[in-house]
XYZ file of C-alpha atoms in Angstrom:
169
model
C 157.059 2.708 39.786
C 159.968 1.819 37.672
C 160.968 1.730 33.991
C 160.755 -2.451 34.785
C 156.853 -1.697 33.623
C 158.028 -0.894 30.145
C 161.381 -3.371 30.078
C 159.635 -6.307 31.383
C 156.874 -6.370 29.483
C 153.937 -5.368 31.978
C 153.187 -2.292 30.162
C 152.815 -4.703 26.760
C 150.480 -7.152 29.526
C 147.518 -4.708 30.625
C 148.017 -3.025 26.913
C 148.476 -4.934 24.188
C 147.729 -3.070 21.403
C 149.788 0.164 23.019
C 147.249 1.671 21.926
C 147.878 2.243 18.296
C 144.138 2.604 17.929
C 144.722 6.012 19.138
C 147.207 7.166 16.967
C 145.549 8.300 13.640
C 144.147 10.605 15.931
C 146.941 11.951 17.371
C 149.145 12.431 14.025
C 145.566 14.161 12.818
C 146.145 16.516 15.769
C 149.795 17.113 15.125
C 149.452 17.459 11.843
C 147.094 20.389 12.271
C 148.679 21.691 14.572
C 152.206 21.904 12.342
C 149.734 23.526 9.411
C 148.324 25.879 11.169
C 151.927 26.962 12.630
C 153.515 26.644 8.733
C 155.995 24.131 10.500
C 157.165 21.598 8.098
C 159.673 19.637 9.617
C 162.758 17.607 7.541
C 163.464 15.272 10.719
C 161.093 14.269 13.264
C 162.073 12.369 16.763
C 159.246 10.989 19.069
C 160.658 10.038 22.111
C 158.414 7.577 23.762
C 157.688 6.018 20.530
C 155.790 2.936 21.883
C 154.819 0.592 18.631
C 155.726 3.778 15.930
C 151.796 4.451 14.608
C 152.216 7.661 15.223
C 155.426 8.057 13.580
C 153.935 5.711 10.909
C 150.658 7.609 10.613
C 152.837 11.015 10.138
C 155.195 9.767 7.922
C 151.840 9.755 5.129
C 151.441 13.249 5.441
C 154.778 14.579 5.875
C 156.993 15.887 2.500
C 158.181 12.933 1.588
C 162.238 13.518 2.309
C 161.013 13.899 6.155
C 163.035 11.982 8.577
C 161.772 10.286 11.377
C 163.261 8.633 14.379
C 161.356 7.227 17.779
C 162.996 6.454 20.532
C 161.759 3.610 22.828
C 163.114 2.030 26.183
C 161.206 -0.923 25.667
C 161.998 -4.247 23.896
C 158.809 -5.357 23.180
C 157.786 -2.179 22.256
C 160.303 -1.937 19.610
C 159.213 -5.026 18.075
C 156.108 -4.136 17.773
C 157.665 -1.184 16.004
C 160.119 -2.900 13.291
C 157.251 -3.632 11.365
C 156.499 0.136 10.459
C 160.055 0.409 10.072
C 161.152 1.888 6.345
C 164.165 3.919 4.847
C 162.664 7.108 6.242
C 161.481 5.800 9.363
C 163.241 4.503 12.187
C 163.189 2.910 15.543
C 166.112 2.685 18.509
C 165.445 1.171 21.326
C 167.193 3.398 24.102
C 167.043 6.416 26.494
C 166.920 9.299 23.796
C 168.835 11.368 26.135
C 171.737 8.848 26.550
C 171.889 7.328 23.229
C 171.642 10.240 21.091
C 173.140 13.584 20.675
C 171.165 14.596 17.235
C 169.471 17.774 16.858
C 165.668 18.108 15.203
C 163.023 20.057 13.678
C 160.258 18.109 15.504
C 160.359 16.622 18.926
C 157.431 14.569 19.872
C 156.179 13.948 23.246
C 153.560 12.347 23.361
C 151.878 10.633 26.406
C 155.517 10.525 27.621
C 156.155 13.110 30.558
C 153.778 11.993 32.741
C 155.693 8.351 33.187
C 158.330 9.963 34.150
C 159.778 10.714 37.617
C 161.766 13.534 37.171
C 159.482 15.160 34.007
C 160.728 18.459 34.556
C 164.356 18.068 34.446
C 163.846 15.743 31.645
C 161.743 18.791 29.645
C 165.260 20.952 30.503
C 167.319 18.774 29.166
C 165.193 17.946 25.874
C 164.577 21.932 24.825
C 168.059 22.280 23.265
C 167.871 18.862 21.018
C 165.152 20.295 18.872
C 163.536 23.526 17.623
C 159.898 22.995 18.230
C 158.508 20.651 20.912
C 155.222 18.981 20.692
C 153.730 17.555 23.749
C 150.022 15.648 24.194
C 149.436 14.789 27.957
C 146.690 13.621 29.430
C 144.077 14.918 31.571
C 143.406 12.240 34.355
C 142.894 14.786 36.969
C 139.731 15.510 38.297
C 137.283 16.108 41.391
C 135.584 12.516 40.065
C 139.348 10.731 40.354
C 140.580 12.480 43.577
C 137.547 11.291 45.712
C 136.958 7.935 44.102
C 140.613 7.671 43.815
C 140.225 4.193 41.715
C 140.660 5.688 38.281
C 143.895 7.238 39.364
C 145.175 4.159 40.595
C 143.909 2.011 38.033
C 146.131 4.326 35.701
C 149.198 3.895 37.582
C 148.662 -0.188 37.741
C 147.680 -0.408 33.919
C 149.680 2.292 32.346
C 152.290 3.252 34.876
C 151.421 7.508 35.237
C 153.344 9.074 38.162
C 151.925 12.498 37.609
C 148.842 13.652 36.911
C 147.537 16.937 35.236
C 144.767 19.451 34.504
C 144.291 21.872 32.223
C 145.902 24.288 34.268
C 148.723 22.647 35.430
């Protein structure tokens, strides 16, 4: 599996939403979790971005000076994007590592490491670019995927995961 998924718009095929339904859910999670850690952040990156809810969805209960950036390798992902786009808010379309050198507050990871082949070295080369690191990954292992094996493939067609995790991985 290659980034082609994201830049030729299968990812935006089997998903075409990107699933901003989910994302008031998430920035209530990662807001919580930045109030109960009395972390209030003045600049924000979420690399992954997808369409920006999250970003978008954060942005309303952030202080208001916050800024926020989300970095996206895909062009149709970005579009969908530019619409939640606003003086505070921002969108690039481009490998965060490569087209950025900026340090932040926040770095968001969300539903991001497990798309990508080399997630370690990635997470190496991400800890200095930011003081506190959020991640959200999902769960997909199980006994119920590993012997019907169809849910973990039918993630990998749909939503392109290389890696899959448990709790206690």
């Amino acid at each position: 599996m290659s980034e082609n998924i994201y830049t030729q718009g299968a990812y935006l095929e089997h998903n075409p939403t990107w699933h901003i339904e989910d994302s008031p859910w998430k920035a209530r999670h990662i807001i919580e979790i930045l109030r109960r850690n009395k972390i209030r952040p003045r600049t924000v990156v979420e690399i992954g971005s997808g369409a920006g809810e999250i970003l978008r969805q954060l942005q309303l209960s952030l202080d208001a000076e916050a800024q926020l950036v989300g970095y996206e390798v895909s062009p149709q992902a970005i579009a969908l994007s530019q619409a939640r786009a606003n003086q505070a808010l921002r969108f690039v379309q481009g490998d965060f590592l490569s087209a950025s050198t900026e340090y932040f507050d926040l770095v968001l990871m969300i539903d991001l490491i497990e798309h990508l082949e080399d997630y370690l070295g990635f997470l190496r080369a991400v800890r200095p670019r930011g003081e506190y690191k959020l991640l959200h990954i999902p769960l997909d292992l199980s006994v119920q995927t590993v012997l019907r094996m169809e849910p973990i493939l039918r993630v990998r067609r749909q939503v392109g995961h290389l890696h899959y995790f448990t709790k206690e991985l």
